[in-house]
Coordinates of C-alpha atoms and ligand atoms in Angstrom, one line a residue:
X1 CA 1.7 -90.2 -42.1
X2 CA 3.8 -91.0 -39.3
X3 CA 1.7 -92.3 -36.1
X4 CA 0.6 -88.9 -33.6
X5 CA -0.3 -90.1 -29.9
X6 CA -3.3 -87.7 -29.8
X7 CA -1.5 -85.7 -27.1
X8 CA -0.8 -81.6 -27.2
X9 CA 2.6 -80.9 -28.6
X10 CA 3.7 -79.3 -25.6
X11 CA 3.5 -81.9 -23.6
X12 CA 5.3 -82.3 -20.7
X13 CA 7.3 -84.9 -20.6
X14 CA 9.2 -85.1 -17.2
X15 CA 10.6 -87.4 -13.7
X16 CA 9.4 -86.9 -10.5
X17 CA 11.2 -86.8 -7.1
X18 CA 11.0 -85.5 -3.2
X19 CA 13.8 -83.8 -1.9
X20 CA 13.9 -85.7 0.9
X21 CA 13.9 -88.9 -1.0
X22 CA 17.1 -87.8 -2.7
X23 CA 19.1 -84.7 -1.9
X24 CA 20.9 -85.9 1.6
X25 CA 22.6 -83.2 2.7
X26 CA 20.4 -83.6 5.3
X27 CA 21.9 -81.0 8.2
X28 CA 24.2 -79.2 5.3
X29 CA 24.7 -75.4 4.5
X30 CA 22.3 -74.7 7.9
X31 CA 19.5 -76.8 6.6
X32 CA 16.9 -78.2 9.5
X33 CA 16.1 -81.2 11.3
X34 CA 13.1 -82.4 8.7
X35 CA 9.9 -85.6 10.0
X36 CA 11.7 -87.7 7.1
X37 CA 15.1 -86.7 8.7
X38 CA 13.7 -88.8 11.9
X39 CA 12.2 -92.6 9.3
X40 CA 14.5 -95.6 10.4
X41 CA 14.4 -97.8 7.7
X42 CA 11.7 -100.4 7.1
X43 CA 10.7 -102.9 4.7
X44 CA 7.6 -104.3 3.1
X45 CA 6.1 -106.0 5.6
X46 CA 7.6 -104.3 8.4
X47 CA 7.2 -100.5 9.1
X48 CA 10.0 -97.5 9.7
X49 CA 9.9 -96.7 12.8
X50 CA 9.8 -92.4 13.9
X51 CA 12.2 -91.7 16.6
X52 CA 12.5 -88.7 19.2
X53 CA 14.5 -87.0 17.1
X54 CA 17.6 -87.6 15.8
X55 CA 18.9 -90.5 18.1
X56 CA 22.6 -92.5 17.5
X57 CA 23.2 -95.8 15.8
X58 CA 19.7 -95.7 14.7
X59 CA 19.9 -95.6 10.0
X60 CA 18.5 -92.8 8.3
X61 CA 18.1 -93.0 5.6
X62 CA 16.9 -89.9 4.1
X63 CA 20.6 -88.9 5.2
X64 CA 22.1 -89.2 2.6
X65 CA 19.9 -89.9 0.3
X66 CA 21.2 -90.3 -3.4
X67 CA 23.3 -87.5 -3.1
X68 CA 22.1 -85.1 -5.1
X69 CA 22.5 -81.8 -2.6
X70 CA 26.7 -82.7 -4.9
X71 CA 25.4 -84.5 -7.5
X72 CA 23.2 -81.6 -9.2
X73 CA 25.4 -80.9 -12.2
X74 CA 26.1 -84.6 -13.8
X75 CA 21.8 -86.2 -12.6
X76 CA 20.7 -82.7 -14.5
X77 CA 22.7 -83.2 -17.3
X78 CA 21.4 -87.1 -17.5
X79 CA 18.0 -85.3 -17.1
X80 CA 18.7 -83.3 -19.8
X81 CA 20.3 -86.7 -22.1
X82 CA 17.4 -88.5 -21.7
X83 CA 15.0 -86.0 -23.2
X84 CA 12.8 -84.7 -20.1
X85 CA 11.6 -81.2 -21.1
X86 CA 10.2 -80.7 -17.1
X87 CA 11.0 -82.8 -14.0
X88 CA 8.7 -82.4 -10.7
X89 CA 11.1 -81.5 -7.4
X90 CA 9.8 -80.7 -3.9
X91 CA 11.8 -77.1 -2.2
X92 CA 13.2 -78.8 1.6
X93 CA 11.3 -76.6 3.6
X94 CA 14.1 -76.6 5.9
X95 CA 16.6 -75.5 4.0
X96 CA 14.8 -72.2 3.6
X97 CA 13.4 -72.2 7.4
X98 CA 15.7 -74.8 8.8
X99 CA 12.7 -75.1 12.1
X100 CA 9.8 -73.4 10.3
X101 CA 9.7 -70.2 12.3
X102 CA 12.4 -68.4 12.2
X103 CA 12.0 -64.9 10.6
X104 CA 14.7 -64.7 7.9
X105 CA 14.5 -67.8 5.4
X106 CA 18.7 -69.5 5.4
X107 CA 20.3 -67.8 2.1
X108 CA 22.5 -70.7 2.0
X109 CA 19.8 -72.9 1.2
X110 CA 18.1 -70.2 -1.0
X111 CA 20.9 -70.2 -3.4
X112 CA 21.0 -74.3 -4.1
X113 CA 17.7 -74.4 -5.5
X114 CA 18.6 -71.1 -8.0
X115 CA 21.5 -73.3 -8.9
X116 CA 19.1 -76.8 -9.3
X117 CA 16.7 -74.4 -11.0
X118 CA 18.9 -72.7 -13.7
X119 CA 20.5 -75.6 -14.2
X120 CA 17.7 -77.6 -14.9
X121 CA 16.5 -74.5 -17.6
X122 CA 19.8 -74.8 -19.1
X123 CA 18.4 -78.0 -20.9
X124 CA 15.1 -76.9 -21.4
X125 CA 13.6 -78.2 -18.1
X126 CA 10.6 -76.7 -16.8
X127 CA 11.1 -77.6 -13.1
X128 CA 7.6 -78.8 -10.9
X129 CA 7.7 -77.5 -8.1
X130 CA 6.1 -79.2 -4.6
X131 CA 6.4 -77.2 -1.6
X132 CA 5.3 -79.4 1.3
X133 CA 6.0 -83.3 0.4
X134 CA 7.2 -84.8 3.3
X135 CA 9.0 -82.9 4.8
X136 CA 8.4 -80.1 7.1
X137 CA 10.7 -79.0 10.0
X138 CA 10.8 -81.7 12.5
X139 CA 10.4 -78.9 14.7
X140 CA 7.2 -77.8 14.3
X141 CA 6.4 -81.5 14.8
X142 CA 7.6 -81.5 18.4
X143 CA 7.1 -77.3 19.6
X144 CA 3.1 -76.8 17.8
X145 CA 2.5 -81.0 17.0
X146 CA 2.5 -80.3 13.2
X147 CA -0.4 -78.9 11.7
X148 CA -2.9 -78.9 14.5
X149 CA -1.5 -75.9 15.3
X150 CA -3.5 -72.4 13.0
X151 CA -0.2 -71.6 13.7
X152 CA 1.4 -73.3 11.3
X153 CA -0.4 -71.7 8.4
X154 CA 1.3 -68.6 9.2
X155 CA 4.9 -70.2 8.8
X156 CA 3.7 -72.4 5.3
X157 CA 2.7 -68.9 3.9
X158 CA 6.2 -67.5 4.9
X159 CA 8.0 -70.2 3.4
X160 CA 5.7 -70.1 0.0
X161 CA 6.2 -66.4 -0.1
X162 CA 9.7 -66.6 0.2
X163 CA 9.5 -68.8 -2.4
X164 CA 7.0 -67.4 -4.7
X165 CA 9.1 -64.5 -5.0
X166 CA 12.5 -66.1 -5.3
X167 CA 12.1 -68.7 -7.7
X168 CA 9.6 -65.5 -9.6
X169 CA 11.2 -66.2 -12.8
X170 CA 11.9 -69.7 -13.4
X171 CA 9.1 -71.3 -11.5
X172 CA 6.2 -71.6 -13.2
X173 CA 3.9 -75.0 -12.0
X174 CA 3.5 -75.4 -8.3
X175 CA 1.8 -78.7 -6.0
X176 CA 1.1 -77.1 -2.5
X177 CA 0.8 -80.7 -0.6
X178 CA 1.7 -84.0 -1.5
X179 CA -0.5 -86.4 -1.9
X180 CA -2.8 -84.6 0.9
X181 CA -4.7 -87.4 1.9
X182 CA -3.2 -90.6 2.0
X183 CA -3.7 -89.2 6.0
X184 CA -7.1 -90.5 5.8
X185 CA -5.5 -93.7 6.3
X186 CA -5.1 -92.3 10.3
X187 CA -3.9 -95.3 11.3
X188 CA -1.1 -95.4 10.4
X189 CA 2.1 -94.2 12.1
X190 CA 3.9 -92.8 8.6
X191 CA 0.8 -91.6 6.7
X192 CA -0.3 -89.4 8.9
X193 CA 3.1 -88.1 10.8
X194 CA 4.7 -87.3 7.2
X195 CA 1.0 -85.2 5.6
X196 CA 0.0 -83.3 8.6
X197 CA 3.3 -84.2 10.8
X198 CA 1.2 -86.5 13.2
X199 CA 2.8 -87.7 15.9
X200 CA 1.3 -90.6 18.4
X201 CA 3.5 -91.8 21.4
X202 CA 0.7 -93.0 23.6
X203 CA -0.8 -95.3 22.1
X204 CA -3.8 -91.8 21.2
X205 CA -7.3 -94.5 20.3
X206 CA -8.6 -94.2 16.8
X207 CA -11.0 -90.8 18.0
X208 CA -8.0 -88.8 18.6
X209 CA -6.1 -89.4 15.1
X210 CA -9.0 -88.8 13.9
X211 CA -9.9 -85.9 15.3
X212 CA -6.9 -84.6 15.1
X213 CA -7.5 -85.8 11.4
X214 CA -9.4 -83.5 10.1
X215 CA -8.3 -80.7 11.9
X216 CA -5.2 -80.4 10.1
X217 CA -6.4 -81.3 7.3
X218 CA -8.9 -78.2 7.5
X219 CA -5.4 -76.3 8.1
X220 CA -4.0 -77.9 5.4
X221 CA -6.3 -76.5 2.5
X222 CA -6.8 -73.4 4.1
X223 CA -2.9 -72.8 4.1
X224 CA -3.7 -74.4 0.0
X225 CA -6.1 -71.9 -1.2
X226 CA -3.7 -68.7 0.7
X227 CA -1.2 -70.2 -1.7
X228 CA -3.1 -70.1 -4.4
X229 CA -3.8 -66.7 -4.0
X230 CA -1.1 -65.2 -2.6
X231 CA 0.9 -66.9 -5.6
X232 CA -1.3 -65.6 -8.2
X233 CA -0.3 -62.2 -6.7
X234 CA 2.9 -62.4 -7.4
X235 CA 3.0 -63.6 -10.1
X236 CA -0.4 -64.0 -12.0
X237 CA 0.5 -66.7 -14.8
X238 CA 1.6 -69.1 -11.9
X239 CA 0.0 -72.5 -12.1
X240 CA -0.6 -73.2 -8.8
X241 CA -2.3 -76.7 -8.0
X242 CA -3.0 -79.6 -5.8
X243 CA -2.0 -83.1 -5.3
X244 CA -3.8 -86.1 -4.4
X245 CA -3.0 -89.4 -4.1
X246 CA -5.9 -90.8 -6.4
X247 CA -6.5 -94.9 -6.1
X248 CA -9.7 -96.3 -7.7
X249 CA -12.1 -98.0 -5.1
X250 CA -13.6 -100.9 -6.7
X251 CA -16.6 -102.8 -5.7
X252 CA -15.5 -106.8 -4.4
X253 CA -18.8 -108.0 -5.6
X254 CA -22.5 -106.3 -7.2
X255 CA -24.3 -106.6 -4.0
X256 CA -25.9 -103.5 -3.7
X257 CA -24.0 -102.0 -0.6
X258 CA -20.3 -103.0 -2.0
X259 CA -21.6 -100.7 -4.9
X260 CA -22.7 -97.6 -2.3
X261 CA -19.2 -98.6 -0.3
X262 CA -17.1 -97.7 -3.3
X263 CA -18.7 -94.8 -3.6
X264 CA -18.9 -93.1 0.2
X265 CA -15.7 -94.7 0.3
X266 CA -14.3 -92.6 -2.4
X267 CA -16.3 -89.5 -0.7
X268 CA -14.1 -90.1 2.1
X269 CA -10.7 -90.5 0.1
X270 CA -11.5 -87.0 -1.8
X271 CA -12.9 -84.9 -0.2
X272 CA -9.8 -82.5 -0.5
X273 CA -9.6 -82.5 -4.2
X274 CA -13.6 -81.1 -3.4
X275 CA -12.8 -78.6 -1.2
X276 CA -9.3 -77.3 -3.4
X277 CA -11.1 -78.2 -6.6
X278 CA -14.9 -76.8 -5.2
X279 CA -13.9 -73.8 -3.2
X280 CA -15.9 -75.6 -1.0
X281 CA -16.6 -79.5 1.6
X282 CA -19.2 -81.8 0.0
X283 CA -22.2 -82.3 1.6
X284 CA -21.4 -85.8 2.9
X285 CA -18.9 -85.1 4.9
X286 CA -20.6 -82.0 6.6
X287 CA -23.4 -84.6 7.6
X288 CA -20.2 -86.8 8.9
X289 CA -19.1 -84.2 10.8
X290 CA -22.6 -83.2 12.7
X291 CA -23.8 -86.7 12.7
X292 CA -21.1 -88.0 14.4
X293 CA -20.0 -84.5 16.7
X294 CA -16.4 -83.9 15.4
X295 CA -16.2 -79.9 15.8
X296 CA -13.4 -78.5 13.9
X297 CA -11.9 -75.0 13.9
X298 CA -13.3 -74.0 10.4
X299 CA -14.4 -70.3 10.3
X300 CA -16.6 -68.7 8.0
X301 CA -13.1 -66.1 7.1
X302 CA -12.3 -70.3 6.2
X303 CA -14.7 -70.5 3.9
X304 CA -14.3 -67.5 2.3
X305 CA -10.5 -68.6 1.9
X306 CA -11.5 -72.3 0.1
X307 CA -13.9 -70.1 -2.3
X308 CA -11.5 -68.0 -3.4
X309 CA -8.2 -70.2 -3.8
X310 CA -9.2 -72.6 -5.4
X311 CA -6.6 -74.2 -7.7
X312 CA -5.2 -74.3 -11.4
X313 CA -4.8 -77.6 -11.8
X314 CA -4.4 -80.9 -10.1
X315 CA -2.0 -82.3 -9.6
X316 CA -1.9 -87.0 -8.6
X317 CA -0.5 -90.0 -8.5
X318 CA -1.1 -93.6 -9.9
X319 CA 0.5 -96.6 -8.5
X320 CA -2.8 -99.3 -8.1
X321 CA -6.3 -99.6 -7.6
X322 CA -8.2 -101.1 -4.4
X323 CA -10.6 -102.8 -4.4
X324 CA -13.2 -102.9 -1.8
X325 CA -15.7 -104.6 0.4
X326 CA -18.4 -103.5 3.2
X327 CA -18.0 -105.5 5.9
X328 CA -21.1 -106.2 8.3
X329 CA -18.6 -105.1 11.3
X330 CA -19.4 -101.5 9.1
X331 CA -22.6 -99.9 9.6
X332 CA -21.5 -96.7 8.6
X333 CA -19.5 -97.3 6.2
X334 CA -16.3 -96.3 6.5
X335 CA -13.3 -96.0 4.6
X336 CA -10.3 -96.2 6.6
X337 CA -7.5 -98.4 4.6
X338 CA -5.9 -101.1 4.6
X339 CA -8.3 -103.0 6.9
X340 CA -11.5 -102.4 4.0
X341 CA -10.0 -103.7 1.4
X342 CA -10.5 -107.3 -0.7
X343 CA -8.8 -109.2 -2.7
X344 CA -9.1 -108.9 -6.6
X345 CA -7.8 -111.6 -8.7
X346 CA -7.9 -110.2 -11.9
X347 CA -5.7 -107.8 -11.5
X348 CA -1.1 -108.8 -10.5
X349 CA 0.4 -107.5 -7.7
X350 CA 3.9 -106.2 -7.5
X351 CA 7.2 -107.7 -4.5
X352 CA 5.5 -105.3 -3.1
X353 CA 2.2 -106.5 -3.0
X354 CA 0.2 -102.9 -5.4
X355 CA -1.7 -104.2 -7.6
X356 CA -1.1 -103.5 -11.3
X357 CA -3.8 -101.9 -13.6
X358 CA -3.5 -100.0 -16.5
X359 CA -7.0 -99.4 -15.8
X360 CA -7.1 -97.7 -13.4
X361 CA -5.2 -95.1 -14.9
X362 CA -7.4 -94.4 -17.3
X363 CA -10.7 -94.4 -14.7
X364 CA -8.8 -91.8 -12.7
X365 CA -8.8 -89.7 -15.2
X366 CA -12.3 -90.1 -16.3
X367 CA -13.4 -89.1 -12.3
X368 CA -11.2 -87.0 -12.5
X369 CA -12.2 -84.8 -14.6
X370 CA -15.9 -85.4 -14.5
X371 CA -15.2 -83.9 -10.9
X372 CA -13.5 -81.4 -11.4
X373 CA -13.3 -79.8 -15.3
X374 CA -9.8 -79.1 -14.7
X375 CA -6.6 -79.5 -16.5
X376 CA -4.4 -82.9 -14.8
X377 CA -1.0 -83.8 -14.2
X378 CA -0.1 -87.6 -13.4
X379 CA 3.1 -86.7 -11.3
X380 CA 3.8 -89.9 -10.2
X381 CA 3.0 -93.0 -11.8
X382 CA 5.8 -96.3 -11.7
X383 CA 6.6 -99.8 -10.6
X384 CA 8.8 -100.2 -7.8
X385 CA 10.5 -103.5 -8.3
X386 CA 14.1 -105.0 -7.4
X387 CA 16.7 -105.0 -10.6
X388 CA 19.7 -106.2 -11.6
X389 CA 23.0 -105.7 -12.7
X390 CA 25.1 -107.4 -14.9
X391 CA 28.0 -108.3 -15.1
X392 CA 29.0 -105.5 -18.5
X393 CA 26.2 -103.8 -15.5
X394 CA 23.6 -103.5 -17.8
X395 CA 20.4 -103.2 -16.0
X396 CA 17.6 -105.2 -18.5
X397 CA 14.3 -103.9 -16.3
X398 CA 11.9 -104.9 -18.7
X399 CA 8.9 -105.4 -16.4
X400 CA 8.8 -101.2 -15.3
X401 CA 9.1 -100.9 -19.2
X402 CA 6.4 -102.6 -19.8
X403 CA 4.0 -101.3 -16.6
X404 CA 5.2 -97.6 -17.8
X405 CA 3.7 -98.7 -21.4
X406 CA 0.9 -99.5 -20.3
X407 CA -0.1 -97.1 -18.3
X408 CA 0.8 -94.3 -21.1
X409 CA -0.8 -95.7 -23.8
X410 CA -4.5 -96.1 -20.7
X411 CA -2.9 -92.4 -20.7
X412 CA -3.1 -91.3 -24.1
X413 CA -6.5 -93.5 -24.6
X414 CA -8.4 -91.0 -21.8
X415 CA -7.4 -88.2 -23.2
X416 CA -8.4 -89.2 -27.1
X417 CA -11.4 -91.1 -26.3
X418 CA -12.7 -89.4 -23.4
X419 CA -11.6 -85.7 -23.7
X420 CA -9.1 -86.2 -21.1
X421 CA -7.0 -82.1 -20.4
X422 CA -3.8 -84.3 -19.8
X423 CA -0.7 -81.3 -19.1
X424 CA 1.9 -83.7 -18.1
X425 CA 3.6 -87.0 -16.9
X426 CA 5.9 -86.9 -14.9
X427 CA 6.7 -91.2 -13.7
X428 CA 7.8 -91.1 -9.2
X429 CA 11.4 -91.6 -8.5
X430 CA 13.3 -91.8 -12.7
X431 CA 16.2 -91.9 -11.0
X432 CA 16.3 -94.4 -8.4
X433 CA 16.1 -92.7 -4.6
X434 CA 14.5 -93.7 -0.6
X435 CA 11.5 -95.5 -1.2
X436 CA 8.4 -93.4 1.2
X437 CA 6.8 -96.4 2.5
X438 CA 9.2 -98.1 3.5
X439 CA 12.8 -96.2 4.0
X440 CA 14.6 -99.0 1.0
X441 CA 16.5 -98.1 -1.6
X442 CA 15.8 -101.9 -3.4
X443 CA 12.0 -100.6 -4.0
X444 CA 13.5 -99.1 -7.1
X445 CA 11.3 -97.1 -9.8
X446 CA 14.1 -95.9 -11.6
X447 CA 15.1 -95.6 -15.1
X448 CA 18.1 -94.3 -13.6
X449 CA 19.9 -96.3 -11.6
X450 CA 21.8 -95.4 -8.3
X451 CA 24.2 -98.1 -6.8
X452 CA 23.6 -97.7 -3.9
X453 CA 21.7 -100.9 -0.8
X454 CA 19.6 -101.0 2.0
X455 CA 22.0 -100.6 4.5
X456 CA 23.9 -97.7 3.1
X457 CA 26.6 -99.4 1.4
X458 CA 27.6 -98.8 -2.8
X459 CA 29.3 -96.0 -5.0
X460 CA 26.5 -93.9 -4.9
X461 CA 27.6 -94.2 -9.2
X462 CA 25.0 -93.9 -12.0
X463 CA 24.0 -96.1 -14.7
X464 CA 21.2 -96.1 -17.8
X465 CA 18.5 -99.3 -17.2
X466 CA 17.6 -100.1 -21.1
X467 CA 14.4 -98.4 -19.4
X468 CA 16.3 -94.8 -19.6
X469 CA 16.6 -95.4 -23.7
X470 CA 13.3 -96.6 -23.7
X471 CA 11.7 -93.2 -22.4
X472 CA 13.4 -91.4 -23.5
X473 CA 12.3 -92.7 -27.5
X474 CA 8.8 -92.4 -26.1
X475 CA 9.4 -88.6 -25.4
X476 CA 11.5 -87.9 -28.5
X477 CA 8.4 -89.4 -30.3
X478 CA 5.4 -87.2 -28.2
X479 CA 4.3 -90.8 -27.1
X480 CA 3.6 -92.4 -30.2
X481 CA 6.3 -94.6 -29.6
X482 CA 6.2 -97.0 -27.2
Ligands
P53_1 P1 6.9 -95.6 -2.2 C1 1.5 -94.3 0.2 C2 0.2 -94.5 -1.0 C3 0.4 -94.4 -2.3 C4 2.0 -93.4 -2.7 O1 5.9 -94.8 -2.6 C5 2.7 -92.9 -1.9 C6 2.6 -93.4 -0.4 C7 3.9 -93.8 1.0 O2 4.3 -94.1 0.8 O3 3.5 -92.3 -1.9 C8 4.2 -91.7 -2.9 O4 8.6 -95.3 -1.8 C9 4.3 -90.3 -2.1 C10 5.8 -90.7 -2.9 C11 6.3 -92.4 -2.7 C12 6.1 -93.0 -4.1 O5 4.8 -92.9 -3.5 O6 6.8 -95.8 -0.7 O7 4.5 -89.4 -3.5 O8 6.9 -90.1 -1.9 O9 7.6 -91.8 -2.8 C13 6.2 -94.6 -4.2 O10 6.9 -96.6 -3.2

């Protein structure tokens, strides 16, 4: 008998990217400027700048990215060669509505995704589409303050409706917002700008940022719930999911306060999923709003919308765990992100400081299943690492294979031993692309190499790394041959 992985026979094996990090063609065929288009390049320690519009002389790595816009045919052929049966990408909002508040969509932008999806389907690759992945129109940021404004719900809905109708018959799986919960770290300029178009240029204090984050988040979960309902009306077979950045939070010690803190911090980090999956705000957040006097604009009608628009599945990214500590100056058990973190001596870290913890993925799958009881999809996972190209052009990325193998094994354990209902696995940046967090090319996740460096030099030629051949074999065996 041949070995089987225990994964469902129709398991979705793919790879994931986002339009702004890999398409390029940033101002072609009437595409508008997105929030990602005004971000410069940074490093592991130096943050990307968010400039006030496009500033001449600055380098914006997402403008050309890896030029998928002009190379999609050859690229999709490579994806097919790898054996993918699905491909997760996003639709650049600014290709469809360049400013975000137009009445009519841009036909050229719509055509581009027709071509991309048709090309995928030709090879039996199912597109899995995120509507909003860090690329809201910059015009909406400037004119409306991003998702601070309720009006943005209508603009988003117009975009969603246009996509749901146009790609009916081509796309079955959708996600409404990418990593909607990154903004819990509202102290970080990048994370609130990419999630919600919140830009703070006047050194706003933490309270102001926090209030803006909760308001923006509320409008987003309402928009998500409306999109779920509308999508199902347009095509009852659509599977529409949420997408959160899942980072299991470990207590630094067994001190009771640390254990409680891990729980309280998870509540703060994951309430978006409670709303999108369960259709209502969790008790601890309602209590927090009361206690602190935050009063987001949440109407009774909004609450009914949330209840009626719960998601069909949960998409999530998993890269690492985080270990946190209840510090003495944190009586309110507040969790923002980095500043509560503690060292974990039991896990190694990547060059960019991200802990490497495959067991954490099994933990994530268990947590999500026991909290929400919905089918799950791992829509991002991977290792950002520097690669060396040998004289003969080969790339021996055994570190990446080791990372992916251990994580796939953990996910199979979760399915076989824990009964998790898992739809698919799409490792992040399976073709090298621009890092979101740093804007670098050198932080590579790919199994396909792209010849481009952090300054924008290189031929943009594609080549296969060792991991390409390895992953192909994994897919062919439906995960049995790791
Ligand atoms: P990069 C923060 C925390 C977790 C995931 O990230 C994150 C971020 C933002 O940096 O982003 C997701 O490129 C995101 C992708 C991103 C990927 O993880 O910073 O959905 O767009 O590229 C990896 O190494």
